[in-house]
mmCIF file of C-alpha atoms and ligand atoms in Angstrom:
data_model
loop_
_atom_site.group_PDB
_atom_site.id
_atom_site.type_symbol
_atom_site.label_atom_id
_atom_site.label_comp_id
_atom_site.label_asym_id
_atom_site.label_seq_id
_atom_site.Cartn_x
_atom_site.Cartn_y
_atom_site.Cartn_z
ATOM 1 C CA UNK A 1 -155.578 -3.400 -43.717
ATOM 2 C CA UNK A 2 -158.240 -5.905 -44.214
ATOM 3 C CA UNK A 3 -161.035 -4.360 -42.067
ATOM 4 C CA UNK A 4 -160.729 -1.580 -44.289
ATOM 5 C CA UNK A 5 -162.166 -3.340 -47.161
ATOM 6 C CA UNK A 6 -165.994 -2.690 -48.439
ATOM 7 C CA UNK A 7 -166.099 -6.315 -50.390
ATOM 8 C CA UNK A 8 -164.682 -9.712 -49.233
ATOM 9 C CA UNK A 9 -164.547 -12.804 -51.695
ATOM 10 C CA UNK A 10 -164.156 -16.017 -51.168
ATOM 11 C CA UNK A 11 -160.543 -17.335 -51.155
ATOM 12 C CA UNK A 12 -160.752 -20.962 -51.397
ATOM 13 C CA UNK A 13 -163.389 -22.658 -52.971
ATOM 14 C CA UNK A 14 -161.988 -26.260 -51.576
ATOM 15 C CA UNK A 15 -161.137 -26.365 -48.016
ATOM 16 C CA UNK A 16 -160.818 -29.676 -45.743
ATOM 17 C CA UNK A 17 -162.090 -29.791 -42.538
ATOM 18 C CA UNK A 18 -158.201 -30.277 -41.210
ATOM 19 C CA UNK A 19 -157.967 -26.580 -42.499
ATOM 20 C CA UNK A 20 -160.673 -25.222 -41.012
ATOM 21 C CA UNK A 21 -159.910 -26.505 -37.902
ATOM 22 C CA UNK A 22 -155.884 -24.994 -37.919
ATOM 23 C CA UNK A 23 -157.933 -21.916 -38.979
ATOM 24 C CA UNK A 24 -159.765 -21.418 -35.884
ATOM 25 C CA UNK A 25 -157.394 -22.906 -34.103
ATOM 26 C CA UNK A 26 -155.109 -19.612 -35.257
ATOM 27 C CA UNK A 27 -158.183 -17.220 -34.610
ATOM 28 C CA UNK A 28 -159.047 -18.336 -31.306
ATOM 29 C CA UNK A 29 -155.805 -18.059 -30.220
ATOM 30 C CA UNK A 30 -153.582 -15.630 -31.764
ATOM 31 C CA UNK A 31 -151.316 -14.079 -28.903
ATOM 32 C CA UNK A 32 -150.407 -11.388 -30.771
ATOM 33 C CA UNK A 33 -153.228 -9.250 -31.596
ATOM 34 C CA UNK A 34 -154.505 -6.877 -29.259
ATOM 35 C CA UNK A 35 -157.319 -6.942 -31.137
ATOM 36 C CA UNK A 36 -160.483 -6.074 -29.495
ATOM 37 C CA UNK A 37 -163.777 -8.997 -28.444
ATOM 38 C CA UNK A 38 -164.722 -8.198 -31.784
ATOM 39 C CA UNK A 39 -164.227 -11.538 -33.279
ATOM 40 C CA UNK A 40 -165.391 -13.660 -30.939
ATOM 41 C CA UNK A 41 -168.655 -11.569 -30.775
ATOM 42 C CA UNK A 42 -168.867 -12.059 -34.698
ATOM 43 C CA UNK A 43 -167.922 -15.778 -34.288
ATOM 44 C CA UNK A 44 -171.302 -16.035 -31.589
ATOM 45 C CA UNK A 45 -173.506 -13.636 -33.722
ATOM 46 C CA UNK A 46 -171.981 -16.476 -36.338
ATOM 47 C CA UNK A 47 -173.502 -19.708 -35.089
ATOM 48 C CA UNK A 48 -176.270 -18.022 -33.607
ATOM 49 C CA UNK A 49 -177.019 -17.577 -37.411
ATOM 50 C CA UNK A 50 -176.204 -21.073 -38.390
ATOM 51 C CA UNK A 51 -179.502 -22.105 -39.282
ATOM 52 C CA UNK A 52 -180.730 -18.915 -40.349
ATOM 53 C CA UNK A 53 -179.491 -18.573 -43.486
ATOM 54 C CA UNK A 54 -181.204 -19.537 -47.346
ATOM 55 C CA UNK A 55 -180.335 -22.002 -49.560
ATOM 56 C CA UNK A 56 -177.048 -19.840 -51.076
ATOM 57 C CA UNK A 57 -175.580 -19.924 -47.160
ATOM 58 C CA UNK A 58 -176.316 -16.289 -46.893
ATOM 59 C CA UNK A 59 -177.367 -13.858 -44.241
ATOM 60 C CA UNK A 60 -177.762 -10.310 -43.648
ATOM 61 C CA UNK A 61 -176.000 -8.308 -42.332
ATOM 62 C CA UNK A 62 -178.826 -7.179 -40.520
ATOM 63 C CA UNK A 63 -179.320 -10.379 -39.002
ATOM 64 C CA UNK A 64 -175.717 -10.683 -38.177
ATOM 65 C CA UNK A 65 -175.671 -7.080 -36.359
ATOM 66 C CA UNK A 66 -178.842 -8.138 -34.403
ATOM 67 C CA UNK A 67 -177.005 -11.103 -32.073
ATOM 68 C CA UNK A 68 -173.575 -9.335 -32.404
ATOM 69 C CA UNK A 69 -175.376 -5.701 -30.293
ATOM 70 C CA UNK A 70 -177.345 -8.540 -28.292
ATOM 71 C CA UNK A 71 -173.834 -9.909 -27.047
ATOM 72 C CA UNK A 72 -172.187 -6.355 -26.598
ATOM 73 C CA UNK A 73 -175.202 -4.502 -25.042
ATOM 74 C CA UNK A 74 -175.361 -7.652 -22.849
ATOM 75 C CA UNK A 75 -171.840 -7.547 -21.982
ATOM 76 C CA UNK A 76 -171.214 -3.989 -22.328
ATOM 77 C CA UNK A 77 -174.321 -1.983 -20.630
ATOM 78 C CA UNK A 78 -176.133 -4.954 -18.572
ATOM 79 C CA UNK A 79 -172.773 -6.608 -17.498
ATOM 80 C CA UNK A 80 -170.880 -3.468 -17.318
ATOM 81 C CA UNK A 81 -167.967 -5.270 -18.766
ATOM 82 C CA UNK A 82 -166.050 -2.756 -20.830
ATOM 83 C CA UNK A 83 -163.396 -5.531 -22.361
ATOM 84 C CA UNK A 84 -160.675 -2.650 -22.203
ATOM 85 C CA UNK A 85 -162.720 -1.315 -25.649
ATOM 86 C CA UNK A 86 -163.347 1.848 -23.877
ATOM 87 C CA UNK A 87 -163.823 4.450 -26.143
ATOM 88 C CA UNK A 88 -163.640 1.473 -29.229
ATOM 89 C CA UNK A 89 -166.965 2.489 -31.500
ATOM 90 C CA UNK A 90 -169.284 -0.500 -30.234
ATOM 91 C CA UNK A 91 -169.172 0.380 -26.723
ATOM 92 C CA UNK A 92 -169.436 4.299 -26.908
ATOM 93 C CA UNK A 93 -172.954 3.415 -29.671
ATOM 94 C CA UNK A 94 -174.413 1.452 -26.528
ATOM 95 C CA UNK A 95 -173.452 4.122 -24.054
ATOM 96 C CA UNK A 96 -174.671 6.635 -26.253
ATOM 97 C CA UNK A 97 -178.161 4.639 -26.434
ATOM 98 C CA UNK A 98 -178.138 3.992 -22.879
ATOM 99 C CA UNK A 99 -177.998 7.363 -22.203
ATOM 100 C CA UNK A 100 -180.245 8.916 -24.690
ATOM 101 C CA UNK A 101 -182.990 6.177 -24.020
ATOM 102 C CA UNK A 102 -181.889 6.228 -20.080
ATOM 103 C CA UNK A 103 -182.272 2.334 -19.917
ATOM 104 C CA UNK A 104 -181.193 1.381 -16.574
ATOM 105 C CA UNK A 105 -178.094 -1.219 -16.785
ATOM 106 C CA UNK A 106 -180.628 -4.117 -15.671
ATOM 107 C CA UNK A 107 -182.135 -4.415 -18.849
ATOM 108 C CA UNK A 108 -181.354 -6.886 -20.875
ATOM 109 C CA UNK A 109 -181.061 -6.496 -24.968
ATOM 110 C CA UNK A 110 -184.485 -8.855 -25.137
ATOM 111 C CA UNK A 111 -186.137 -6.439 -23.246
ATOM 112 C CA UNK A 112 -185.495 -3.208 -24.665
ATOM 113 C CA UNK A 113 -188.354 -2.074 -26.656
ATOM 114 C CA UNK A 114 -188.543 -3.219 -30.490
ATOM 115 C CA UNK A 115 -187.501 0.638 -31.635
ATOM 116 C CA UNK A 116 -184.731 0.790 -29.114
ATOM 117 C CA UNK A 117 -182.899 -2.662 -30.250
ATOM 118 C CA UNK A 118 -183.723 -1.582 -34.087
ATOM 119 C CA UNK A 119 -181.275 2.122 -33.571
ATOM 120 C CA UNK A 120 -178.826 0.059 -31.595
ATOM 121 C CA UNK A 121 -178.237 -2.395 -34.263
ATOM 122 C CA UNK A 122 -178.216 -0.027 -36.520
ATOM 123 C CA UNK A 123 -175.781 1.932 -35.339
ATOM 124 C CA UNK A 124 -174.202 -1.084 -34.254
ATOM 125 C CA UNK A 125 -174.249 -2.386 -37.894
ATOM 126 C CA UNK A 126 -172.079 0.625 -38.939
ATOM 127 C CA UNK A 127 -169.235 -0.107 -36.633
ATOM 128 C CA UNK A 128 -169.252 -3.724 -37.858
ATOM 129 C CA UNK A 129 -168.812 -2.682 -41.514
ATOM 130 C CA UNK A 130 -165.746 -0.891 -40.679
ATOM 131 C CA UNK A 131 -164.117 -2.576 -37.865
ATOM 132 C CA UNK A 132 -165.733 -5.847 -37.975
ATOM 133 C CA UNK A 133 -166.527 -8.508 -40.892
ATOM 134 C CA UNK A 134 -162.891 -6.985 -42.872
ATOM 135 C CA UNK A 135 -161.210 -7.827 -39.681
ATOM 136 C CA UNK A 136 -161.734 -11.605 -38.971
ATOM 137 C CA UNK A 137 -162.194 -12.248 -42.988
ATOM 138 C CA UNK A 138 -158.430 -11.036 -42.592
ATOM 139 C CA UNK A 139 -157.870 -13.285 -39.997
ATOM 140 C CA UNK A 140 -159.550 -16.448 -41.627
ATOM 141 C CA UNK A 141 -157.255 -15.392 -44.730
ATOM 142 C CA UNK A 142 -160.655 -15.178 -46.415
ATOM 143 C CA UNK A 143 -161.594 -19.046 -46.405
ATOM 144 C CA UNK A 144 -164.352 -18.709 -43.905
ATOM 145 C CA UNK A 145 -167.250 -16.144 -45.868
ATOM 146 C CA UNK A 146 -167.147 -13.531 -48.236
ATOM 147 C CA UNK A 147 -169.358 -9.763 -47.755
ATOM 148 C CA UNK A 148 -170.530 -6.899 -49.763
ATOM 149 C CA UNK A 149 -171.166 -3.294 -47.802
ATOM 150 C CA UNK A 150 -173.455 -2.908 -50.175
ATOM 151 C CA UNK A 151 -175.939 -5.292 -50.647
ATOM 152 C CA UNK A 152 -174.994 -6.041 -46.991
ATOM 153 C CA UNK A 153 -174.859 -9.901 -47.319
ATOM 154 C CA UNK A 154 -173.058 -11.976 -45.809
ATOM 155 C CA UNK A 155 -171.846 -15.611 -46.991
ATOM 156 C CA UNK A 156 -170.756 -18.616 -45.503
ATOM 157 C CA UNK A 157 -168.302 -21.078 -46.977
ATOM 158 C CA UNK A 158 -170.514 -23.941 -47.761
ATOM 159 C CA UNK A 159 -167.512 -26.092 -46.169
ATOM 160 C CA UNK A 160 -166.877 -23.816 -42.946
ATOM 161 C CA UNK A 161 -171.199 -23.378 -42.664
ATOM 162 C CA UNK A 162 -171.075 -27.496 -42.616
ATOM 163 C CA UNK A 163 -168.304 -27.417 -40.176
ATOM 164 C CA UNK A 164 -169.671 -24.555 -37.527
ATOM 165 C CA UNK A 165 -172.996 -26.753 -37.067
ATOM 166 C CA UNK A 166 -171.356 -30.261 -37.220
ATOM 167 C CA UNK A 167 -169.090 -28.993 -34.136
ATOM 168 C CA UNK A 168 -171.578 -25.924 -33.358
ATOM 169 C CA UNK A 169 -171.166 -27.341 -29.318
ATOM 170 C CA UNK A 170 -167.408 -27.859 -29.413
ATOM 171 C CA UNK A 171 -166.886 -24.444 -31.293
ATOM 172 C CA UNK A 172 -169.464 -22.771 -28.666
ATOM 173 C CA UNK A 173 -167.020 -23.498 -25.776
ATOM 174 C CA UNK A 174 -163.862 -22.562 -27.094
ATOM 175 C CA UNK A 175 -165.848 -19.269 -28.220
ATOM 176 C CA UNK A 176 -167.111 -18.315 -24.744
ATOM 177 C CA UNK A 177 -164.210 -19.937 -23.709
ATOM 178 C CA UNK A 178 -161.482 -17.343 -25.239
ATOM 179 C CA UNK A 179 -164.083 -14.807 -25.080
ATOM 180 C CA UNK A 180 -164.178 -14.637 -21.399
ATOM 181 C CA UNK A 181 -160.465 -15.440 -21.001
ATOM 182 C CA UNK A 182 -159.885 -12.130 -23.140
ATOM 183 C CA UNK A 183 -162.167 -10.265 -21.021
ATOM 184 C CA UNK A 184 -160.871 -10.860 -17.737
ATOM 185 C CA UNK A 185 -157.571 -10.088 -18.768
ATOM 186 C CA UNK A 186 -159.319 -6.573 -19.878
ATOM 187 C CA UNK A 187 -161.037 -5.870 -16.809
ATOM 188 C CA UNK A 188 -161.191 -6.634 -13.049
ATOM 189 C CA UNK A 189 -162.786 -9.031 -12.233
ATOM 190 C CA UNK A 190 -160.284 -11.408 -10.090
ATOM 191 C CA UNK A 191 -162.873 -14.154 -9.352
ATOM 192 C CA UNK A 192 -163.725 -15.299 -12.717
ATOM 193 C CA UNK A 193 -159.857 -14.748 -13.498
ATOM 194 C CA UNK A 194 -158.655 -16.994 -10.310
ATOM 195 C CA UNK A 195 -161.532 -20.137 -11.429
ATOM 196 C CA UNK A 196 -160.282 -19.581 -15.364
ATOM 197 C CA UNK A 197 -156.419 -19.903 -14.452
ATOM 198 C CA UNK A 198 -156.877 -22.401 -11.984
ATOM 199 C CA UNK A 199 -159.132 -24.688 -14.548
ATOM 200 C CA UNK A 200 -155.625 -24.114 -17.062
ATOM 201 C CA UNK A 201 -152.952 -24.870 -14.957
ATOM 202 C CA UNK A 202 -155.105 -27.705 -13.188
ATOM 203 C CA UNK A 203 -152.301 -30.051 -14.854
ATOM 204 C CA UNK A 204 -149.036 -27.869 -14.259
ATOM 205 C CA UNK A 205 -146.963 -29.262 -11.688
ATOM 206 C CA UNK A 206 -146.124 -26.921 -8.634
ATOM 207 C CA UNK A 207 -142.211 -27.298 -9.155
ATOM 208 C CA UNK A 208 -139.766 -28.173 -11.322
ATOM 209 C CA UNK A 209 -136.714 -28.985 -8.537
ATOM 210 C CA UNK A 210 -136.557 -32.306 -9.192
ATOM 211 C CA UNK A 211 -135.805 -31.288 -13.382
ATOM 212 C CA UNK A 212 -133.113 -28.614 -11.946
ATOM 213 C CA UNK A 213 -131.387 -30.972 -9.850
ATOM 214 C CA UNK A 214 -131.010 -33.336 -12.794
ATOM 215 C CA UNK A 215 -130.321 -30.688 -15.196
ATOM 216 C CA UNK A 216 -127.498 -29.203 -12.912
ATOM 217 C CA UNK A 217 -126.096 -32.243 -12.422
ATOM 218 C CA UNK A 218 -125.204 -32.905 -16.249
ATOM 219 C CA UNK A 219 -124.873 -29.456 -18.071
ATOM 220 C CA UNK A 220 -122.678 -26.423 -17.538
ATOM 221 C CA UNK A 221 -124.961 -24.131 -15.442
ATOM 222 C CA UNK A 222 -125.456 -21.191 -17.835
ATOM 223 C CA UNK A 223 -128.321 -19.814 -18.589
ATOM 224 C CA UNK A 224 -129.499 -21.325 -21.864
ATOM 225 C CA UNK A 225 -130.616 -18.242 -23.817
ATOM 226 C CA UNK A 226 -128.254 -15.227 -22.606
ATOM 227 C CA UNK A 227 -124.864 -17.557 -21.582
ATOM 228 C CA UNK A 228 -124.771 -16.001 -18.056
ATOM 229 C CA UNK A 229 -123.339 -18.074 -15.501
ATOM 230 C CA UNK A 230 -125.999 -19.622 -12.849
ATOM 231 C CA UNK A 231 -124.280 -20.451 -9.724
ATOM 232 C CA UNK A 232 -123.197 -17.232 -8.993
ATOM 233 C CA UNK A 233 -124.960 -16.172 -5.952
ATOM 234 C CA UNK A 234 -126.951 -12.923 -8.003
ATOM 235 C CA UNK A 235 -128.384 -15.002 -10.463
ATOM 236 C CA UNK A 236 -131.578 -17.281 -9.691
ATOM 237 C CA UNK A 237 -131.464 -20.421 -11.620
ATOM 238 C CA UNK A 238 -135.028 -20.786 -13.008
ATOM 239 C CA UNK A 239 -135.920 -24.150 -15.504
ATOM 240 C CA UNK A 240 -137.600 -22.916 -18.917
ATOM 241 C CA UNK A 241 -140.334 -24.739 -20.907
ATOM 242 C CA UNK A 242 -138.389 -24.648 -24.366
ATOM 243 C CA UNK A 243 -142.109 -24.634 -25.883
ATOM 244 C CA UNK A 244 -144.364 -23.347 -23.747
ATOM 245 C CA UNK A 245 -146.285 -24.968 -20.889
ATOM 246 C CA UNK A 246 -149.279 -23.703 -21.500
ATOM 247 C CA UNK A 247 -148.813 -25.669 -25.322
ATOM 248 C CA UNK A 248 -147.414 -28.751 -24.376
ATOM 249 C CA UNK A 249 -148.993 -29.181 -20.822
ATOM 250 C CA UNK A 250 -146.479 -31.622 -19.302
ATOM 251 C CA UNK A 251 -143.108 -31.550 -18.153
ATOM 252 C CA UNK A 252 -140.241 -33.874 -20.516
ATOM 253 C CA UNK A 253 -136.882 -33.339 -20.036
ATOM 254 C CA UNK A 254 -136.078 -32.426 -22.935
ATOM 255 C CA UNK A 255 -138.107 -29.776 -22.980
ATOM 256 C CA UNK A 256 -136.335 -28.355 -20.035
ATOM 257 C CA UNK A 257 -134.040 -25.766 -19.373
ATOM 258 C CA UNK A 258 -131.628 -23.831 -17.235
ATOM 259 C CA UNK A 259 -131.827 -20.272 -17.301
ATOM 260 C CA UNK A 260 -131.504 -17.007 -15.427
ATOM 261 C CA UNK A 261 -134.748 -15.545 -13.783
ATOM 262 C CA UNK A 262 -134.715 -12.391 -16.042
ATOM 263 C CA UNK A 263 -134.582 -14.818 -19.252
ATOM 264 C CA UNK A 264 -137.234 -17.635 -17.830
ATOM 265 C CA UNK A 265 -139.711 -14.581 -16.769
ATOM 266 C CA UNK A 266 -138.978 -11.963 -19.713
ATOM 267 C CA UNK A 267 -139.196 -15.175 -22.084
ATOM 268 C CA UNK A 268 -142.519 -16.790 -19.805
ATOM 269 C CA UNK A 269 -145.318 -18.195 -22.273
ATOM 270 C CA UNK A 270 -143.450 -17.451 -25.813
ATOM 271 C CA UNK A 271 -141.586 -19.312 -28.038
ATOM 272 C CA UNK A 272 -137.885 -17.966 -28.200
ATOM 273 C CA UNK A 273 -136.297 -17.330 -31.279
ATOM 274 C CA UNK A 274 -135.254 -20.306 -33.538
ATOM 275 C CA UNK A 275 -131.649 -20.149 -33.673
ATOM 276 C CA UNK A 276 -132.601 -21.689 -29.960
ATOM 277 C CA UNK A 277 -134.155 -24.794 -31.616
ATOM 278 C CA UNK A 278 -131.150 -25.916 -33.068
ATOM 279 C CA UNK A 279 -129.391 -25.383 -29.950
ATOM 280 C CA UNK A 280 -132.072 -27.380 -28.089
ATOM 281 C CA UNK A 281 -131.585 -30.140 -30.467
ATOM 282 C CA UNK A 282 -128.092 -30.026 -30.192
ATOM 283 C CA UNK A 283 -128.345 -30.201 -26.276
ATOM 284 C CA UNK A 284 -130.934 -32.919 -26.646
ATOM 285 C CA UNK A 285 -128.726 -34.678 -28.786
ATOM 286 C CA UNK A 286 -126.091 -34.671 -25.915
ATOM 287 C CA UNK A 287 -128.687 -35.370 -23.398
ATOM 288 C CA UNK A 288 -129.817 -38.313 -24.958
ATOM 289 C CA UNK A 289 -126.096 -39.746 -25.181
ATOM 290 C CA UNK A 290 -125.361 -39.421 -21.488
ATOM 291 C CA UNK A 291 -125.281 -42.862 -19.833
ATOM 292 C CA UNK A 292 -125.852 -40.999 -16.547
ATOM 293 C CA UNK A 293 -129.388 -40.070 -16.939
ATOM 294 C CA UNK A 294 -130.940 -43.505 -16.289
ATOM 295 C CA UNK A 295 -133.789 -42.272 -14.269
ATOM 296 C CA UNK A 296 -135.575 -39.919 -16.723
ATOM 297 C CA UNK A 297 -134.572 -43.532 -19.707
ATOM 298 C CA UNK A 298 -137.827 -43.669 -21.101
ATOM 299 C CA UNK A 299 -138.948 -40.432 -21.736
ATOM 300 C CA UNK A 300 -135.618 -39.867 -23.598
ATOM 301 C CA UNK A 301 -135.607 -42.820 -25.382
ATOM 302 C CA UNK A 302 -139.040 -41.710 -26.982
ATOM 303 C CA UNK A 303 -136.895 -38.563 -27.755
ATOM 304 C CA UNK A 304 -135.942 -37.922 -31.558
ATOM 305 C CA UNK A 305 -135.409 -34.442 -32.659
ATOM 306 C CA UNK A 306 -138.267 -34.381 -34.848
ATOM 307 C CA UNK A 307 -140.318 -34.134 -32.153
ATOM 308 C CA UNK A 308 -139.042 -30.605 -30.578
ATOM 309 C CA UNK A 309 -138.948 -29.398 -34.718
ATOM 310 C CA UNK A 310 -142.800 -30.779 -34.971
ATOM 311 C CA UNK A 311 -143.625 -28.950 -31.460
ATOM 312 C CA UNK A 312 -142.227 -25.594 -32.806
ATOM 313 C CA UNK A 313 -143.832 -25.210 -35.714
ATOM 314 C CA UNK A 314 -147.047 -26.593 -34.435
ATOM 315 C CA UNK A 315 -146.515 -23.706 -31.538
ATOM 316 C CA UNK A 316 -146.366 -20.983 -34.506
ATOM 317 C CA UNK A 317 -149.144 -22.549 -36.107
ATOM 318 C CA UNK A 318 -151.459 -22.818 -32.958
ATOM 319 C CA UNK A 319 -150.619 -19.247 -32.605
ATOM 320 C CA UNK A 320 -147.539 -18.579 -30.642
ATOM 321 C CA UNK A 321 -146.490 -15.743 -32.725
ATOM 322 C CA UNK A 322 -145.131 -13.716 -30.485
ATOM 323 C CA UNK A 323 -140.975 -14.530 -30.741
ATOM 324 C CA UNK A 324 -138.701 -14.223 -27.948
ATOM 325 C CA UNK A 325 -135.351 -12.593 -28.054
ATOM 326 C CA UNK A 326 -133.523 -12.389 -24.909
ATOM 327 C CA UNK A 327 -132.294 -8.932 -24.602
ATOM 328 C CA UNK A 328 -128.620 -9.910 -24.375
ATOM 329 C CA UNK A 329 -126.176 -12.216 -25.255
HETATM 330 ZN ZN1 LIG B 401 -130.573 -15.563 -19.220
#
């Protein structure tokens, strides 16, 4: 386990700017790891550091620990946000402080008293070292800095350091951005939650009928993942984003397809399994043939089945991880 390790060298010593981007790209987004804030609150402490390092693109840990328990006590103690990290190390160091100090939650981190912020980094420091830099130098496959427990310095890649304040405003939303996204989803606050969902499916149309109709019209009515048979009265027909919605953010046909409500909502924003693709391209293929479907003419005649192959890998890539089996066949 990376966040296990005490040193962390630099991986690549050449990087592009293309790779950095897919990079982030798979750290901000990664679906499948449960992982706590921790990363994004190491990305922040991150820029906040930008221009704080010396001429070797170095900083301290200390410095680093000093914005990271400025974010969490923030967060944590003054927000009373507990990101569904309850009990994780960071959070029970704050509460402990808190507690022992008995700072009431208004206070800020800027205006706790110089000795009180110094023990909470510190102790906050500690936590990073085990659970913290090893963990996203893991998930940058160790291309973004390299850091030493012991001298307690921390690196930047010269490329990635260029990058983070070229974009530093860009890479500041999509931070916060994720950031908050992940701690809604961890705690309950339904107002933030109901603006941030409505903001992401601004786009998404309300219903797909018009795609069923068509759909039903030319293809058997199975479902197209488990085979079972649509119009009998049980079964829901549902229509499936082959690659997710919430990746490609519109609505093609041949992206499109029948399937039983247990599939469509068991499968909802993942990528199913890529025996499927083949199918899909097969279907498409068939789709594209049928002289019938002279309505929906020029979106299929930008089809070609490159396109659904580019879309799923770039889906893996952009972090759709998590693959979908349906659970029969
Ligand atoms: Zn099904």
């Amino acid at each position: 386990m990376s966040h296990k390790l005490r040193v962390g060298e630099l991986k690549a010593l050449y990087l592009t700017e293309e790779e950095v981007w897919r990079i982030f790209t798979i750290v901000l987004t990664t679906k499948s790891k449960k992982s706590a804030t921790y990363k994004f609150g190491l990305l922040k402490a991150m820029i906040e550091n930008l221009y704080q390092v010396n001429e070797d693109a170095e900083v301290t840990y200390d410095q680093l620990a000093y914005s990271f328990t400025k974010i969490y006590w923030n967060l944590v103690i003054h927000h009373e946000l507990e990101q569904g990290t309850r009990g994780s190390a960071v959070v029970t160091k704050l509460i402990e402080i808190k507690q022992s100090y008995n700072i009431p939650k208004e206070m800020t981190f800027d205006k706790l008293d110089a000795t009180i912020q110094l023990a909470a980094t510190k102790r906050v420091k500690a936590v990073m070292k085990t659970n913290v830099f090893g963990a996203l130098y893991g998930d940058t496959q160790g291309s973004f800095y390299a850091f030493d427990h012991k001298t307690e310095q921390f690196k930047f890649h010269k490329v990635v350091l260029t990058f983070m304040r070229k974009y530093q405003r860009l890479l500041i939303d999509l931070v916060n951005y994720h950031m908050a996204k992940m701690i809604e989803q961890l705690n309950d606050v339904p107002h933030i939650n109901y603006l941030l969902d409505k903001v992401e499916s601004i786009a998404k149309r309300s219903t797909l009928k018009p795609f069923e109709k068509v759909l039903v019209q030319y293809f058997e009515q199975k479902c197209f993942y488990c085979g079972r048979e649509l119009h009998k009265s049980t079964i829901q027909t549902h229509v499936d984003h082959f690659i997710p919605w919430s990746f490609v953010q519109s609505d093609q046909l041949w992206n499109l397809v029948l399937t039983c409500s247990k599939c469509n909502i068991s499968k909802n924003d993942k990528l199913a399994v890529r025996s499927f693709l083949d199918e899909m391209v097969n279907r498409n293929e068939r789709m594209v043939n049928l002289s019938g479907l002279i309505a929906n003419k020029n979106e299929l005649a930008t089809y070609n089945k490159e396109k659904i192959i580019h879309l799923y890998d770039y889906s893996i890539q952009n972090g759709y991880e998590n693959i979908w089996v349906p659970s029969y066949r």
